[in-house]
GROMACS .gro file of C-alpha atoms in nm:
model
  316
    1MET     CA    1   7.867   9.784   9.636
    2SER     CA    2   7.530   9.755   9.446
    3LYS     CA    3   7.472   9.441   9.248
    4GLN     CA    4   7.214   9.626   9.006
    5LYS     CA    5   7.342   9.926   8.790
    6PHE     CA    6   7.164  10.227   8.938
    7ALA     CA    7   7.062  10.542   8.722
    8LEU     CA    8   6.889  10.873   8.787
    9ALA     CA    9   6.652  11.028   8.536
   10LEU     CA   10   6.632  11.394   8.618
   11GLY     CA   11   6.338  11.564   8.484
   12GLY     CA   12   6.295  11.921   8.371
   13GLY     CA   13   6.109  12.202   8.573
   14ALA     CA   14   6.315  12.516   8.536
   15ALA     CA   15   6.392  12.676   8.872
   16ARG     CA   16   6.224  12.377   9.051
   17GLY     CA   17   6.533  12.168   8.932
   18TRP     CA   18   6.729  12.281   9.252
   19ALA     CA   19   6.535  11.999   9.419
   20HIS     CA   20   6.753  11.764   9.226
   21ILE     CA   21   7.041  11.876   9.453
   22GLY     CA   22   6.869  11.769   9.762
   23ILE     CA   23   6.784  11.433   9.600
   24LEU     CA   24   7.149  11.370   9.515
   25ARG     CA   25   7.244  11.479   9.867
   26GLY     CA   26   7.004  11.251  10.029
   27LEU     CA   27   7.134  10.954   9.827
   28ALA     CA   28   7.502  11.040   9.887
   29GLU     CA   29   7.442  11.046  10.284
   30ALA     CA   30   7.291  10.691  10.245
   31GLY     CA   31   7.611  10.587  10.041
   32LEU     CA   32   7.424  10.576   9.721
   33GLU     CA   33   7.578  10.687   9.427
   34PRO     CA   34   7.434  10.642   9.084
   35GLU     CA   35   7.651  10.485   8.798
   36ILE     CA   36   7.442  10.668   8.528
   37VAL     CA   37   7.271  11.020   8.541
   38VAL     CA   38   7.064  11.135   8.251
   39GLY     CA   39   6.904  11.471   8.259
   40THR     CA   40   6.662  11.688   8.057
   41SER     CA   41   6.663  12.079   8.081
   42ILE     CA   42   6.749  12.179   8.447
   43GLY     CA   43   6.791  11.807   8.511
   44ALA     CA   44   7.075  11.822   8.272
   45ILE     CA   45   7.233  12.127   8.430
   46VAL     CA   46   7.219  11.952   8.774
   47GLY     CA   47   7.313  11.617   8.629
   48GLY     CA   48   7.618  11.752   8.436
   49HIS     CA   49   7.746  11.921   8.738
   50TYR     CA   50   7.705  11.608   8.953
   51ALA     CA   51   7.874  11.371   8.687
   52SER     CA   52   8.157  11.625   8.661
   53GLY     CA   53   8.213  11.620   9.033
   54ARG     CA   54   8.104  11.991   9.059
   55LEU     CA   55   7.763  11.964   9.261
   56ASP     CA   56   7.917  12.154   9.564
   57THR     CA   57   7.987  12.452   9.322
   58LEU     CA   58   7.640  12.451   9.162
   59GLU     CA   59   7.478  12.429   9.504
   60GLU     CA   60   7.678  12.711   9.656
   61PHE     CA   61   7.569  12.919   9.331
   62ALA     CA   62   7.217  12.824   9.375
   63ARG     CA   63   7.197  12.916   9.728
   64SER     CA   64   7.346  13.249   9.670
   65LEU     CA   65   7.076  13.362   9.437
   66THR     CA   66   6.857  13.643   9.530
   67ARG     CA   67   6.572  13.803   9.323
   68ARG     CA   68   6.810  14.081   9.235
   69ARG     CA   69   7.080  13.821   9.125
   70VAL     CA   70   6.839  13.631   8.932
   71PHE     CA   71   6.750  13.922   8.717
   72SER     CA   72   7.126  14.028   8.695
   73PHE     CA   73   7.183  13.701   8.496
   74LEU     CA   74   6.902  13.802   8.230
   75ASP     CA   75   7.052  13.925   7.901
   76LEU     CA   76   6.733  13.988   7.723
   77SER     CA   77   6.696  13.976   7.344
   78VAL     CA   78   6.440  14.135   7.120
   79SER     CA   79   6.613  14.054   6.801
   80GLY     CA   80   6.711  13.688   6.824
   81SER     CA   81   6.516  13.354   6.848
   82GLY     CA   82   6.467  13.362   7.222
   83LEU     CA   83   6.365  13.628   7.482
   84ILE     CA   84   6.687  13.534   7.677
   85ALA     CA   85   7.020  13.493   7.516
   86GLY     CA   86   7.145  13.305   7.823
   87GLN     CA   87   7.506  13.406   7.769
   88ARG     CA   88   7.549  13.576   8.111
   89LEU     CA   89   7.396  13.265   8.297
   90PHE     CA   90   7.599  13.002   8.095
   91ASP     CA   91   7.910  13.190   8.121
   92ARG     CA   92   7.880  13.124   8.497
   93PHE     CA   93   7.810  12.759   8.418
   94ASP     CA   94   8.092  12.746   8.188
   95ASP     CA   95   8.318  12.869   8.470
   96HIS     CA   96   8.214  12.553   8.662
   97LEU     CA   97   8.221  12.297   8.374
   98ARG     CA   98   8.495  12.453   8.151
   99GLY     CA   99   8.721  12.168   8.008
  100TYR     CA  100   8.493  11.881   8.115
  101LYS     CA  101   8.413  11.640   7.836
  102ILE     CA  102   8.110  11.388   7.865
  103GLU     CA  103   8.306  11.100   7.744
  104ASP     CA  104   8.560  11.168   8.016
  105LEU     CA  105   8.340  11.210   8.328
  106PRO     CA  106   8.381  10.965   8.620
  107THR     CA  107   7.995  10.912   8.608
  108ARG     CA  108   7.810  10.806   8.275
  109PHE     CA  109   7.601  11.116   8.156
  110ALA     CA  110   7.379  11.189   7.886
  111ALA     CA  111   7.159  11.514   7.827
  112ILE     CA  112   6.829  11.507   7.630
  113ALA     CA  113   6.767  11.778   7.375
  114THR     CA  114   6.526  11.819   7.062
  115ASP     CA  115   6.608  11.877   6.715
  116LEU     CA  116   6.427  12.181   6.621
  117SER     CA  117   6.413  12.090   6.241
  118SER     CA  118   6.301  11.722   6.273
  119GLY     CA  119   6.162  11.701   6.602
  120GLN     CA  120   6.399  11.404   6.687
  121GLU     CA  121   6.502  11.319   7.024
  122VAL     CA  122   6.890  11.385   7.076
  123TRP     CA  123   7.113  11.218   7.328
  124LEU     CA  124   7.413  11.413   7.390
  125ARG     CA  125   7.671  11.164   7.513
  126ARG     CA  126   7.988  11.313   7.383
  127GLY     CA  127   8.164  11.644   7.365
  128ASN     CA  128   8.155  11.951   7.585
  129VAL     CA  129   7.935  11.926   7.901
  130ILE     CA  130   7.849  12.292   7.896
  131ASP     CA  131   7.720  12.273   7.538
  132ALA     CA  132   7.517  11.968   7.605
  133VAL     CA  133   7.348  12.125   7.907
  134ARG     CA  134   7.283  12.448   7.745
  135ALA     CA  135   7.124  12.275   7.452
  136SER     CA  136   6.919  12.051   7.676
  137SER     CA  137   6.778  12.362   7.860
  138ALA     CA  138   6.710  12.585   7.573
  139ILE     CA  139   6.330  12.669   7.643
  140PRO     CA  140   6.171  12.733   7.303
  141GLY     CA  141   6.088  13.100   7.274
  142ILE     CA  142   6.273  13.188   7.605
  143VAL     CA  143   6.625  13.065   7.557
  144LYS     CA  144   6.808  13.084   7.217
  145PRO     CA  145   6.857  12.746   7.036
  146VAL     CA  146   7.197  12.584   7.049
  147ASN     CA  147   7.387  12.477   6.732
  148ILE     CA  148   7.575  12.147   6.786
  149ASN     CA  149   7.721  11.966   6.473
  150GLY     CA  150   7.511  12.153   6.245
  151ARG     CA  151   7.173  12.087   6.434
  152TRP     CA  152   6.972  12.344   6.604
  153LEU     CA  153   6.880  12.196   6.937
  154VAL     CA  154   6.621  12.311   7.211
  155ASP     CA  155   6.494  12.189   7.530
  156GLY     CA  156   6.454  11.811   7.560
  157CYS     CA  157   6.133  11.837   7.756
  158LEU     CA  158   5.964  11.849   7.405
  159VAL     CA  159   6.027  11.481   7.354
  160ASN     CA  160   6.143  11.321   7.686
  161PRO     CA  161   6.086  11.520   7.988
  162ILE     CA  162   6.194  11.244   8.231
  163PRO     CA  163   6.446  11.020   8.048
  164VAL     CA  164   6.384  10.699   8.199
  165SER     CA  165   6.413  10.524   7.858
  166VAL     CA  166   6.762  10.660   7.814
  167CYS     CA  167   6.870  10.519   8.137
  168ARG     CA  168   6.734  10.171   8.044
  169ALA     CA  169   6.920  10.206   7.710
  170LEU     CA  170   7.245  10.288   7.880
  171GLY     CA  171   7.232   9.963   8.069
  172ALA     CA  172   7.056  10.058   8.401
  173ARG     CA  173   6.870   9.786   8.589
  174VAL     CA  174   6.727  10.013   8.858
  175VAL     CA  175   6.596  10.366   8.755
  176ILE     CA  176   6.475  10.636   8.985
  177GLY     CA  177   6.287  10.913   8.800
  178VAL     CA  178   6.242  11.268   8.936
  179ASN     CA  179   5.924  11.454   8.833
  180LEU     CA  180   5.916  11.819   8.928
  181THR     CA  181   5.596  11.917   8.754
  182THR     CA  182   5.312  11.710   8.918
  183GLU     CA  183   5.185  12.028   9.069
  184PHE     CA  184   5.179  12.362   8.901
  185GLY     CA  185   5.276  12.665   9.070
  186ARG     CA  186   5.317  13.024   8.973
  187GLY     CA  187   5.465  13.085   8.636
  188GLY     CA  188   5.732  13.359   8.716
  189ILE     CA  189   5.804  13.640   8.955
  190SER     CA  190   5.569  13.935   8.961
  191ILE     CA  191   5.725  14.281   8.949
  192GLY     CA  192   5.557  14.575   9.118
  193ASP     CA  193   5.592  14.946   9.023
  194ASP     CA  194   5.830  15.016   9.312
  195ASP     CA  195   6.004  14.688   9.363
  196ASP     CA  196   6.346  14.762   9.485
  197GLU     CA  197   6.470  14.409   9.474
  198ILE     CA  198   6.495  14.387   9.108
  199SER     CA  199   6.834  14.446   8.929
  200GLU     CA  200   6.971  14.794   8.871
  201GLU     CA  201   7.050  14.696   8.531
  202VAL     CA  202   6.910  14.452   8.256
  203ILE     CA  203   7.101  14.390   7.932
  204VAL     CA  204   6.897  14.416   7.610
  205ASP     CA  205   7.082  14.299   7.290
  206GLU     CA  206   7.398  14.399   7.480
  207ALA     CA  207   7.272  14.749   7.548
  208PRO     CA  208   7.198  14.834   7.913
  209ILE     CA  209   6.864  14.966   8.049
  210THR     CA  210   6.898  15.094   8.393
  211ARG     CA  211   6.685  15.271   8.644
  212TRP     CA  212   6.870  15.584   8.590
  213ASN     CA  213   6.867  15.610   8.199
  214GLY     CA  214   6.531  15.450   8.135
  215ARG     CA  215   6.318  15.382   8.436
  216GLY     CA  216   5.987  15.371   8.244
  217ALA     CA  217   6.127  15.148   7.987
  218PHE     CA  218   6.291  14.924   8.250
  219GLN     CA  219   5.960  14.876   8.441
  220LEU     CA  220   5.755  14.821   8.121
  221LEU     CA  221   5.990  14.559   7.993
  222HIS     CA  222   5.987  14.374   8.314
  223ARG     CA  223   5.599  14.387   8.362
  224GLN     CA  224   5.553  14.259   7.998
  225LEU     CA  225   5.807  13.977   8.061
  226PHE     CA  226   5.750  13.865   8.400
  227GLY     CA  227   5.397  13.983   8.504
  228ARG     CA  228   5.263  14.250   8.715
  229SER     CA  229   5.176  14.275   9.106
  230ASP     CA  230   4.814  14.238   9.025
  231GLY     CA  231   4.873  13.890   8.904
  232ALA     CA  232   4.837  13.943   8.534
  233PRO     CA  233   5.097  13.702   8.345
  234GLY     CA  234   5.379  13.837   8.162
  235ILE     CA  235   5.502  13.671   7.826
  236THR     CA  236   5.745  13.449   8.011
  237SER     CA  237   5.478  13.331   8.245
  238VAL     CA  238   5.234  13.235   7.955
  239ILE     CA  239   5.508  13.066   7.768
  240LEU     CA  240   5.666  12.869   8.070
  241ASN     CA  241   5.321  12.773   8.210
  242SER     CA  242   5.211  12.653   7.886
  243PHE     CA  243   5.537  12.456   7.846
  244SER     CA  244   5.491  12.309   8.184
  245ILE     CA  245   5.144  12.181   8.102
  246PHE     CA  246   5.271  12.024   7.772
  247HIS     CA  247   5.567  11.889   7.972
  248ASP     CA  248   5.335  11.722   8.210
  249ARG     CA  249   5.116  11.552   7.956
  250ILE     CA  250   5.424  11.418   7.763
  251SER     CA  251   5.570  11.296   8.090
  252ARG     CA  252   5.256  11.116   8.175
  253ALA     CA  253   5.247  10.934   7.834
  254ARG     CA  254   5.624  10.864   7.824
  255LEU     CA  255   5.606  10.685   8.191
  256MET     CA  256   5.312  10.482   8.114
  257GLY     CA  257   5.505  10.325   7.836
  258ASP     CA  258   5.844  10.303   8.042
  259PRO     CA  259   5.788  10.365   8.407
  260PRO     CA  260   6.080  10.396   8.644
  261ASP     CA  261   6.130  10.161   8.943
  262LEU     CA  262   6.070  10.464   9.179
  263LEU     CA  263   5.913  10.779   9.062
  264VAL     CA  264   5.989  11.077   9.317
  265ALA     CA  265   5.791  11.389   9.314
  266PRO     CA  266   5.897  11.657   9.568
  267ASN     CA  267   5.646  11.884   9.696
  268LEU     CA  268   5.701  12.203   9.493
  269ALA     CA  269   5.346  12.323   9.442
  270ASP     CA  270   5.409  12.670   9.567
  271ILE     CA  271   5.739  12.715   9.389
  272GLY     CA  272   5.724  12.922   9.045
  273VAL     CA  273   5.917  12.813   8.751
  274LEU     CA  274   6.136  13.133   8.788
  275ASP     CA  275   6.193  13.117   9.155
  276PHE     CA  276   6.563  13.045   9.130
  277HIS     CA  277   6.624  13.244   9.450
  278ARG     CA  278   6.436  12.976   9.672
  279ALA     CA  279   6.720  12.707   9.635
  280ASP     CA  280   6.717  12.636  10.009
  281GLU     CA  281   6.351  12.537  10.028
  282MET     CA  282   6.381  12.333   9.705
  283ILE     CA  283   6.687  12.140   9.817
  284ALA     CA  284   6.524  12.061  10.138
  285SER     CA  285   6.216  11.938   9.960
  286GLY     CA  286   6.429  11.720   9.750
  287ARG     CA  287   6.614  11.564  10.030
  288ALA     CA  288   6.270  11.516  10.225
  289ALA     CA  289   6.131  11.335   9.910
  290ILE     CA  290   6.406  11.082   9.868
  291GLU     CA  291   6.500  11.002  10.240
  292PRO     CA  292   6.194  10.785  10.325
  293HIS     CA  293   6.262  10.568  10.011
  294ILE     CA  294   6.634  10.489  10.089
  295PRO     CA  295   6.556  10.126  10.227
  296MET     CA  296   6.340  10.037   9.920
  297ILE     CA  297   6.635  10.165   9.682
  298GLU     CA  298   6.888   9.958   9.892
  299SER     CA  299   6.667   9.645   9.840
  300TYR     CA  300   6.649   9.704   9.488
  301LEU     CA  301   7.018   9.736   9.430
  302ASN     CA  302   7.114   9.443   9.657
  303ALA     CA  303   6.871   9.186   9.520
  304PRO     CA  304   6.737   9.092   9.194
  305PRO     CA  305   6.476   9.345   9.106
  306PRO     CA  306   6.114   9.250   9.174
  307ALA     CA  307   5.829   9.310   8.953
  308LEU     CA  308   5.847   9.657   8.840
  309ILE     CA  309   5.716   9.893   9.115
  310ASN     CA  310   5.614  10.249   9.018
  311THR     CA  311   5.571  10.464   9.342
  312ARG     CA  312   5.471  10.820   9.333
  313LEU     CA  313   5.593  11.005   9.626
  314PHE     CA  314   5.480  11.356   9.751
  315ALA     CA  315   5.684  11.452  10.039
  316GLY     CA  316   5.610  11.774  10.260
   0.00000   0.00000   0.00000
């Protein structure tokens, strides 16, 4: 039993967030279970599943994804406040998390979001887990905002990308932060003119565009959104890479003011922010990043913490 209250601050990073699963697995294998988990964006999705006892279900889903399946979850929107409605993907997460309330979870959990009107940082600590993780991961311009209690909420990376400060406020004495954006990779998944791996059908505002009834429109839409095979970025690549740059700068500023006891940065340099189909690699990278530091973490937990140590780890 640890003497110090132990927390994980799981940062944002889109598809790279599957690395959080590997970090949690590495800790569990060493017998280390955080009392507090706070997540932003994809960190909230993984953290919410972990705190709900559904990490196995999420990992199985992540490992099952192919490029075809990734596109099958995209319900594109040209009439709303985001390019992706997110309903198909979050319907799947709702299957995982239906009925779970944050205040009833066995592990203390919070998700970080941003109030779109005021710019305030919002700590979601009560209510449905699925609503909290959806709001925390609503990337502006990409995923539609979420209304909770009359407030339109978007991705928490705008205000607190690696929520160390929230872990401290919730009583943690030892905080491990996870940074997924220390290296910039590709922004999306490029689509060639004859790419047979993409989905046979994409939903646009609830109307299907398929290869068979609109091949030209189908391919034009994908190239515009996700980029072309010649490397020219699509809309999502521009937005997501710009968001990642902003995210990185905000993270640096926040961590200077309130650094974690250990900052772990898995090696994800060649992982694009839409490479959700590469879960095996990212989970392995997360595990490789945390395992060398298990003895240090154990020493923190079983003795009064020494002077604050900020270690940045890049594991291959």
